mmCIF file of C-alpha atoms and ligand atoms in Angstrom:
data_model
loop_
_atom_site.group_PDB
_atom_site.id
_atom_site.type_symbol
_atom_site.label_atom_id
_atom_site.label_comp_id
_atom_site.label_asym_id
_atom_site.label_seq_id
_atom_site.Cartn_x
_atom_site.Cartn_y
_atom_site.Cartn_z
ATOM 1 C CA MET U 1 -11.776 -28.434 -13.422
ATOM 2 C CA ALA U 2 -13.513 -31.508 -11.961
ATOM 3 C CA ASP U 3 -16.855 -30.890 -13.741
ATOM 4 C CA GLY U 4 -15.218 -29.563 -16.913
ATOM 5 C CA HIS U 5 -15.802 -26.003 -15.776
ATOM 6 C CA ARG U 6 -12.759 -23.735 -15.989
ATOM 7 C CA ASN U 7 -11.749 -20.800 -13.853
ATOM 8 C CA ALA U 8 -9.152 -18.106 -14.677
ATOM 9 C CA LEU U 9 -7.411 -15.247 -12.891
ATOM 10 C CA ILE U 10 -6.286 -12.609 -15.407
ATOM 11 C CA VAL U 11 -4.046 -9.865 -14.042
ATOM 12 C CA GLY U 12 -3.839 -6.543 -15.877
ATOM 13 C CA ALA U 13 -7.218 -6.626 -17.607
ATOM 14 C CA SER U 14 -8.278 -2.971 -17.686
ATOM 15 C CA ARG U 15 -7.555 -2.639 -21.436
ATOM 16 C CA GLY U 16 -5.579 -4.087 -24.336
ATOM 17 C CA LEU U 17 -4.713 -7.781 -24.363
ATOM 18 C CA GLY U 18 -5.785 -8.486 -20.779
ATOM 19 C CA LEU U 19 -9.255 -7.118 -21.482
ATOM 20 C CA GLY U 20 -9.432 -9.093 -24.750
ATOM 21 C CA LEU U 21 -8.436 -12.298 -22.952
ATOM 22 C CA VAL U 22 -11.149 -11.800 -20.332
ATOM 23 C CA GLU U 23 -13.762 -11.366 -23.077
ATOM 24 C CA THR U 24 -12.470 -14.459 -24.920
ATOM 25 C CA PHE U 25 -12.421 -16.777 -21.905
ATOM 26 C CA LEU U 26 -15.905 -15.591 -20.845
ATOM 27 C CA LYS U 27 -17.197 -16.386 -24.361
ATOM 28 C CA ARG U 28 -15.634 -19.858 -24.039
ATOM 29 C CA GLY U 29 -17.602 -20.525 -20.857
ATOM 30 C CA TRP U 30 -14.854 -19.935 -18.292
ATOM 31 C CA THR U 31 -15.475 -18.020 -15.082
ATOM 32 C CA VAL U 32 -12.958 -15.200 -14.756
ATOM 33 C CA THR U 33 -11.516 -13.049 -12.004
ATOM 34 C CA ALA U 34 -10.043 -10.009 -13.770
ATOM 35 C CA THR U 35 -7.877 -7.354 -12.160
ATOM 36 C CA GLN U 36 -7.548 -3.643 -12.780
ATOM 37 C CA ARG U 37 -5.508 -0.918 -11.044
ATOM 38 C CA LYS U 38 -8.327 1.613 -11.160
ATOM 39 C CA PRO U 39 -11.916 1.304 -12.346
ATOM 40 C CA SER U 40 -11.959 0.299 -16.013
ATOM 41 C CA PRO U 41 -15.139 1.211 -17.915
ATOM 42 C CA GLU U 42 -14.283 -1.406 -20.598
ATOM 43 C CA LEU U 43 -14.003 -4.171 -18.010
ATOM 44 C CA ALA U 44 -17.209 -2.978 -16.321
ATOM 45 C CA ARG U 45 -19.005 -3.345 -19.677
ATOM 46 C CA LEU U 46 -18.230 -7.104 -19.666
ATOM 47 C CA SER U 47 -20.244 -7.473 -16.444
ATOM 48 C CA SER U 48 -21.707 -10.988 -16.014
ATOM 49 C CA ASP U 49 -22.254 -13.592 -13.296
ATOM 50 C CA ALA U 50 -19.132 -15.334 -14.600
ATOM 51 C CA LEU U 51 -16.924 -12.250 -14.088
ATOM 52 C CA ARG U 52 -15.494 -10.949 -10.830
ATOM 53 C CA VAL U 53 -13.438 -7.767 -10.918
ATOM 54 C CA GLU U 54 -10.645 -7.218 -8.408
ATOM 55 C CA THR U 55 -8.160 -4.395 -7.935
ATOM 56 C CA VAL U 56 -4.406 -4.848 -7.642
ATOM 57 C CA ASP U 57 -1.181 -3.130 -8.648
ATOM 58 C CA ILE U 58 1.396 -5.884 -9.126
ATOM 59 C CA ASP U 59 4.176 -3.514 -7.997
ATOM 60 C CA ASP U 60 2.543 -3.225 -4.572
ATOM 61 C CA ASP U 61 3.438 -6.295 -2.462
ATOM 62 C CA GLY U 62 0.825 -5.343 0.164
ATOM 63 C CA ALA U 63 -1.931 -5.153 -2.454
ATOM 64 C CA VAL U 64 -0.855 -8.511 -3.935
ATOM 65 C CA ALA U 65 -0.941 -10.108 -0.462
ATOM 66 C CA ALA U 66 -4.386 -8.580 0.199
ATOM 67 C CA LEU U 67 -5.702 -9.980 -3.099
ATOM 68 C CA ARG U 68 -4.300 -13.409 -2.194
ATOM 69 C CA GLU U 69 -6.232 -13.169 1.119
ATOM 70 C CA ARG U 70 -9.459 -12.283 -0.689
ATOM 71 C CA ILE U 71 -9.044 -15.198 -3.108
ATOM 72 C CA GLY U 72 -8.935 -17.598 -0.150
ATOM 73 C CA ASP U 73 -9.580 -21.224 -1.150
ATOM 74 C CA GLU U 74 -10.637 -20.496 -4.731
ATOM 75 C CA ARG U 75 -8.600 -22.458 -7.298
ATOM 76 C CA PHE U 76 -7.780 -21.518 -10.891
ATOM 77 C CA ASP U 77 -7.105 -23.563 -14.017
ATOM 78 C CA LEU U 78 -5.238 -20.512 -15.319
ATOM 79 C CA VAL U 79 -3.394 -17.712 -13.546
ATOM 80 C CA PHE U 80 -2.260 -15.288 -16.255
ATOM 81 C CA VAL U 81 -0.143 -12.207 -15.483
ATOM 82 C CA VAL U 82 -0.639 -9.998 -18.542
ATOM 83 C CA ALA U 83 0.315 -6.617 -17.029
ATOM 84 C CA GLY U 84 3.343 -4.851 -18.475
ATOM 85 C CA VAL U 85 4.742 -1.433 -19.367
ATOM 86 C CA ALA U 86 6.908 -0.022 -22.162
ATOM 87 C CA THR U 87 7.896 3.399 -20.813
ATOM 88 C CA GLN U 88 10.441 5.171 -23.068
ATOM 89 C CA ALA U 89 10.803 1.920 -25.009
ATOM 90 C CA HIS U 90 12.164 3.674 -28.097
ATOM 91 C CA ASP U 91 14.998 5.447 -26.287
ATOM 92 C CA PRO U 92 18.509 3.969 -26.151
ATOM 93 C CA ILE U 93 19.214 2.825 -22.602
ATOM 94 C CA GLU U 94 21.859 5.469 -21.907
ATOM 95 C CA THR U 95 19.235 8.208 -22.365
ATOM 96 C CA VAL U 96 16.573 6.616 -20.140
ATOM 97 C CA PRO U 97 16.538 7.968 -16.569
ATOM 98 C CA ARG U 98 17.676 5.290 -14.131
ATOM 99 C CA ALA U 99 14.402 5.487 -12.209
ATOM 100 C CA VAL U 100 12.399 4.825 -15.412
ATOM 101 C CA ALA U 101 14.660 1.932 -16.435
ATOM 102 C CA ALA U 102 14.352 0.427 -12.960
ATOM 103 C CA GLN U 103 10.574 0.778 -12.896
ATOM 104 C CA VAL U 104 10.155 -1.008 -16.244
ATOM 105 C CA TYR U 105 12.345 -3.823 -14.918
ATOM 106 C CA LEU U 106 10.336 -4.044 -11.682
ATOM 107 C CA THR U 107 6.922 -4.102 -13.391
ATOM 108 C CA ASN U 108 7.839 -6.398 -16.292
ATOM 109 C CA ALA U 109 10.195 -8.827 -14.563
ATOM 110 C CA VAL U 110 10.224 -8.689 -10.756
ATOM 111 C CA SER U 111 6.514 -8.150 -10.097
ATOM 112 C CA PRO U 112 5.189 -10.980 -12.335
ATOM 113 C CA VAL U 113 7.466 -13.583 -10.749
ATOM 114 C CA ARG U 114 6.589 -12.352 -7.250
ATOM 115 C CA PHE U 115 2.927 -12.567 -8.185
ATOM 116 C CA ALA U 116 3.520 -16.113 -9.485
ATOM 117 C CA GLU U 117 5.142 -17.062 -6.189
ATOM 118 C CA ALA U 118 2.273 -15.598 -4.162
ATOM 119 C CA PHE U 119 -0.416 -17.286 -6.274
ATOM 120 C CA ARG U 120 1.088 -20.641 -7.252
ATOM 121 C CA ASP U 121 -0.904 -22.362 -4.505
ATOM 122 C CA THR U 122 -4.123 -21.088 -6.117
ATOM 123 C CA LEU U 123 -3.511 -23.311 -9.169
ATOM 124 C CA ALA U 124 -5.901 -26.246 -9.433
ATOM 125 C CA PRO U 125 -4.277 -29.627 -10.220
ATOM 126 C CA GLY U 126 -3.159 -29.446 -13.861
ATOM 127 C CA GLY U 127 -3.585 -25.659 -13.848
ATOM 128 C CA THR U 128 -1.389 -23.321 -15.903
ATOM 129 C CA LEU U 129 0.632 -20.331 -14.800
ATOM 130 C CA ALA U 130 1.003 -18.023 -17.804
ATOM 131 C CA VAL U 131 2.957 -14.789 -18.042
ATOM 132 C CA MET U 132 2.887 -12.362 -20.953
ATOM 133 C CA SER U 133 6.431 -12.149 -22.244
ATOM 134 C CA SER U 134 7.375 -10.941 -25.733
ATOM 135 C CA ILE U 135 9.469 -12.145 -28.646
ATOM 136 C CA LEU U 136 11.595 -9.116 -27.760
ATOM 137 C CA GLY U 137 12.588 -11.008 -24.593
ATOM 138 C CA SER U 138 14.476 -13.547 -26.700
ATOM 139 C CA VAL U 139 18.240 -12.967 -26.480
ATOM 140 C CA GLY U 140 18.856 -15.356 -29.395
ATOM 141 C CA LEU U 141 16.405 -13.605 -31.732
ATOM 142 C CA ASN U 142 17.693 -10.092 -31.026
ATOM 143 C CA GLU U 143 19.197 -9.289 -34.418
ATOM 144 C CA ALA U 144 17.746 -5.811 -34.903
ATOM 145 C CA GLY U 145 18.109 -4.180 -31.468
ATOM 146 C CA GLY U 146 15.715 -1.434 -30.427
ATOM 147 C CA TRP U 147 13.264 -1.350 -27.491
ATOM 148 C CA GLU U 148 16.383 -1.851 -25.362
ATOM 149 C CA ASN U 149 15.106 -1.499 -21.828
ATOM 150 C CA TYR U 150 11.820 -3.266 -22.587
ATOM 151 C CA ARG U 151 13.692 -6.134 -24.287
ATOM 152 C CA ALA U 152 15.994 -6.511 -21.311
ATOM 153 C CA SER U 153 13.051 -6.531 -18.882
ATOM 154 C CA LYS U 154 11.277 -9.311 -20.818
ATOM 155 C CA ALA U 155 14.537 -11.298 -21.112
ATOM 156 C CA ALA U 156 14.835 -10.981 -17.331
ATOM 157 C CA LEU U 157 11.211 -12.112 -16.979
ATOM 158 C CA ASN U 158 11.986 -15.243 -19.024
ATOM 159 C CA THR U 159 15.047 -15.940 -16.879
ATOM 160 C CA TYR U 160 13.134 -15.449 -13.624
ATOM 161 C CA LEU U 161 10.387 -17.838 -14.762
ATOM 162 C CA ARG U 162 12.927 -20.490 -15.726
ATOM 163 C CA SER U 163 14.417 -20.200 -12.238
ATOM 164 C CA PHE U 164 10.910 -20.302 -10.743
ATOM 165 C CA GLU U 165 10.151 -23.501 -12.672
ATOM 166 C CA ALA U 166 13.434 -25.085 -11.543
ATOM 167 C CA ARG U 167 12.782 -24.098 -7.905
ATOM 168 C CA HIS U 168 9.329 -25.721 -7.977
ATOM 169 C CA ARG U 169 10.027 -28.578 -10.399
ATOM 170 C CA ASP U 170 8.883 -31.234 -7.942
ATOM 171 C CA GLU U 171 5.429 -29.586 -7.928
ATOM 172 C CA GLY U 172 4.920 -30.404 -11.617
ATOM 173 C CA LEU U 173 3.815 -26.895 -12.566
ATOM 174 C CA SER U 174 2.695 -25.944 -16.058
ATOM 175 C CA ILE U 175 4.283 -22.616 -17.005
ATOM 176 C CA LEU U 176 3.855 -20.651 -20.231
ATOM 177 C CA LEU U 177 5.768 -17.560 -21.323
ATOM 178 C CA LEU U 178 3.696 -16.167 -24.176
ATOM 179 C CA HIS U 179 4.328 -13.759 -27.048
ATOM 180 C CA PRO U 180 1.007 -12.299 -28.250
ATOM 181 C CA GLY U 181 2.271 -11.119 -31.653
ATOM 182 C CA TRP U 182 2.758 -7.442 -32.440
ATOM 183 C CA VAL U 183 -0.713 -6.215 -31.575
ATOM 184 C CA ARG U 184 -2.638 -2.975 -32.118
ATOM 185 C CA THR U 185 -3.024 -1.864 -28.471
ATOM 186 C CA GLU U 186 -1.910 1.308 -26.717
ATOM 187 C CA MET U 187 1.470 -0.379 -26.256
ATOM 188 C CA GLY U 188 1.727 -1.966 -29.696
ATOM 189 C CA GLY U 189 0.556 1.124 -31.615
ATOM 190 C CA GLU U 190 -1.538 1.518 -34.760
ATOM 191 C CA GLU U 191 1.141 0.134 -37.100
ATOM 192 C CA ALA U 192 1.220 -3.261 -35.404
ATOM 193 C CA ASP U 193 0.648 -6.475 -37.385
ATOM 194 C CA ILE U 194 -2.532 -7.905 -35.866
ATOM 195 C CA ASP U 195 -5.663 -6.872 -33.986
ATOM 196 C CA ILE U 196 -6.488 -7.799 -30.411
ATOM 197 C CA ALA U 197 -9.084 -10.415 -31.424
ATOM 198 C CA THR U 198 -6.557 -12.365 -33.527
ATOM 199 C CA SER U 199 -3.961 -12.297 -30.762
ATOM 200 C CA VAL U 200 -6.200 -13.282 -27.853
ATOM 201 C CA THR U 201 -8.031 -16.000 -29.828
ATOM 202 C CA GLY U 202 -4.693 -17.601 -30.711
ATOM 203 C CA THR U 203 -3.331 -17.165 -27.201
ATOM 204 C CA ALA U 204 -6.434 -18.739 -25.626
ATOM 205 C CA ASP U 205 -6.224 -21.654 -28.124
ATOM 206 C CA VAL U 206 -2.576 -22.247 -27.147
ATOM 207 C CA ILE U 207 -3.425 -22.194 -23.437
ATOM 208 C CA GLU U 208 -6.434 -24.495 -23.752
ATOM 209 C CA SER U 209 -4.517 -26.974 -25.923
ATOM 210 C CA ARG U 210 -1.735 -27.260 -23.325
ATOM 211 C CA LEU U 211 -3.725 -27.392 -20.074
ATOM 212 C CA GLY U 212 -2.178 -30.020 -17.797
ATOM 213 C CA GLU U 213 1.196 -30.213 -19.621
ATOM 214 C CA THR U 214 3.967 -29.775 -17.093
ATOM 215 C CA GLY U 215 7.241 -27.883 -17.552
ATOM 216 C CA ILE U 216 7.952 -24.482 -19.086
ATOM 217 C CA ALA U 217 7.456 -23.338 -22.677
ATOM 218 C CA TYR U 218 8.089 -20.049 -24.525
ATOM 219 C CA LEU U 219 5.505 -19.819 -27.293
ATOM 220 C CA ASP U 220 3.876 -17.274 -29.556
ATOM 221 C CA TYR U 221 0.119 -16.864 -30.077
ATOM 222 C CA THR U 222 0.161 -19.436 -32.901
ATOM 223 C CA GLY U 223 1.772 -22.077 -30.661
ATOM 224 C CA LYS U 224 5.239 -21.726 -32.249
ATOM 225 C CA THR U 225 8.172 -22.327 -29.873
ATOM 226 C CA LEU U 226 10.515 -19.332 -29.602
ATOM 227 C CA ASP U 227 14.284 -19.428 -29.060
ATOM 228 C CA TRP U 228 15.366 -18.254 -25.613
HETATM 229 N N1 LIG I 301 0.886 -5.089 -27.791
HETATM 230 C C1 LIG I 301 1.925 -5.796 -28.236
HETATM 231 O O1 LIG I 301 2.264 -5.769 -29.434
HETATM 232 C C2 LIG I 301 2.693 -6.678 -27.286
HETATM 233 C C3 LIG I 301 3.713 -7.482 -27.831
HETATM 234 C C4 LIG I 301 4.425 -8.322 -26.973
HETATM 235 C C5 LIG I 301 4.128 -8.355 -25.628
HETATM 236 N N2 LIG I 301 3.138 -7.548 -25.122
HETATM 237 C C6 LIG I 301 2.863 -7.645 -23.674
HETATM 238 O O2 LIG I 301 1.490 -7.917 -23.477
HETATM 239 C C7 LIG I 301 1.072 -7.364 -22.225
HETATM 240 C C8 LIG I 301 -0.157 -6.494 -22.444
HETATM 241 O O3 LIG I 301 0.194 -5.486 -23.385
HETATM 242 P P1 LIG I 301 -0.881 -4.530 -24.074
HETATM 243 O O4 LIG I 301 -0.417 -4.353 -25.464
HETATM 244 O O5 LIG I 301 -2.253 -4.975 -23.782
HETATM 245 O O6 LIG I 301 -0.542 -3.180 -23.272
HETATM 246 P P2 LIG I 301 -1.495 -1.975 -22.782
HETATM 247 O O7 LIG I 301 -2.616 -1.790 -23.702
HETATM 248 O O8 LIG I 301 -0.536 -0.863 -22.525
HETATM 249 O O9 LIG I 301 -2.062 -2.553 -21.379
HETATM 250 C C9 LIG I 301 -1.179 -2.767 -20.301
HETATM 251 C C10 LIG I 301 -1.983 -3.356 -19.167
HETATM 252 O O10 LIG I 301 -1.097 -3.635 -18.066
HETATM 253 C C11 LIG I 301 -1.635 -3.021 -16.896
HETATM 254 N N3 LIG I 301 -0.573 -2.684 -15.949
HETATM 255 C C12 LIG I 301 0.551 -1.969 -16.186
HETATM 256 N N4 LIG I 301 1.271 -1.870 -15.060
HETATM 257 C C13 LIG I 301 0.587 -2.550 -14.098
HETATM 258 C C14 LIG I 301 0.821 -2.788 -12.724
HETATM 259 N N5 LIG I 301 1.904 -2.317 -12.080
HETATM 260 N N6 LIG I 301 -0.089 -3.525 -12.036
HETATM 261 C C15 LIG I 301 -1.193 -4.003 -12.647
HETATM 262 N N7 LIG I 301 -1.479 -3.785 -13.950
HETATM 263 C C16 LIG I 301 -0.600 -3.059 -14.658
HETATM 264 C C17 LIG I 301 -2.356 -1.792 -17.428
HETATM 265 O O11 LIG I 301 -3.242 -1.273 -16.433
HETATM 266 P P3 LIG I 301 -3.660 0.324 -16.407
HETATM 267 O O12 LIG I 301 -4.811 0.459 -17.366
HETATM 268 O O13 LIG I 301 -4.010 0.540 -14.991
HETATM 269 O O14 LIG I 301 -2.450 1.108 -16.848
HETATM 270 C C18 LIG I 301 -3.060 -2.401 -18.641
HETATM 271 O O15 LIG I 301 -4.183 -3.158 -18.236
HETATM 272 C C19 LIG I 301 2.274 -6.620 -21.679
HETATM 273 O O16 LIG I 301 2.949 -7.444 -20.744
HETATM 274 C C20 LIG I 301 3.128 -6.378 -22.903
HETATM 275 O O17 LIG I 301 4.480 -6.225 -22.576
HETATM 276 C C21 LIG I 301 2.418 -6.715 -25.915
#
């Protein structure tokens, strides 16, 4: 960010919140590398000199390593893993097939922290590693239950990132676990509280206001600290 110009890598940007974040950071003058798993017409529509589109599935270690190779010496002020799934989120855990439960855990918890490990050396000095968590990942705030397997996967994500921060504490990383609100996306559904624009504007404000702050924080899109 030497000349004030900012550069982001946003992972899981084919639709929903990832796509909205790409649009927001581009509007704010950032350059953005955005990833998709397969060609996304919505992402293609954002085409500009400031946008590079890459392809990666975060569950595929080979594809993540190949993306890291392609990134080379480029450095980011923000690496943001947004990708996540909510397969059979409404079903009680005892009715969810083991393979489905395991896949949600892998995509939501294991893959983001592996991605963070593979890409932490792409952070520019003072850069931020952000991961999209959820308020449902809070153990302390779980009064109502529901979304059992999804909740557990996001709680695991939070735990993995705290361990990641402890493992690399001497590197002075800046790590954010973010809750975007309950948002009207394919995952959030039509009944959700807020639209994508409200969520991603708030989330981008929180990130920009904290650039360069070291340590780990668990915050919602308004900047409020959440209980672990
Ligand atoms: N919406 C909400 O209310 C809400 C609330 C709290 C937290 N969140 C979290 O916010 C994040 C984004 O949610 P959303 O509402 O935007 O969901 P969405 O509309 O369902 O979008 C999910 C995104 O993740 C990508 N993705 C899924 N698995 C992936 C993988 N293995 N590798 C790479 N990309 C993958 C999808 O790509 P494809 O298009 O290829 O499937 C898509 O771009 C998720 O982590 C979610 O858990 C959402």
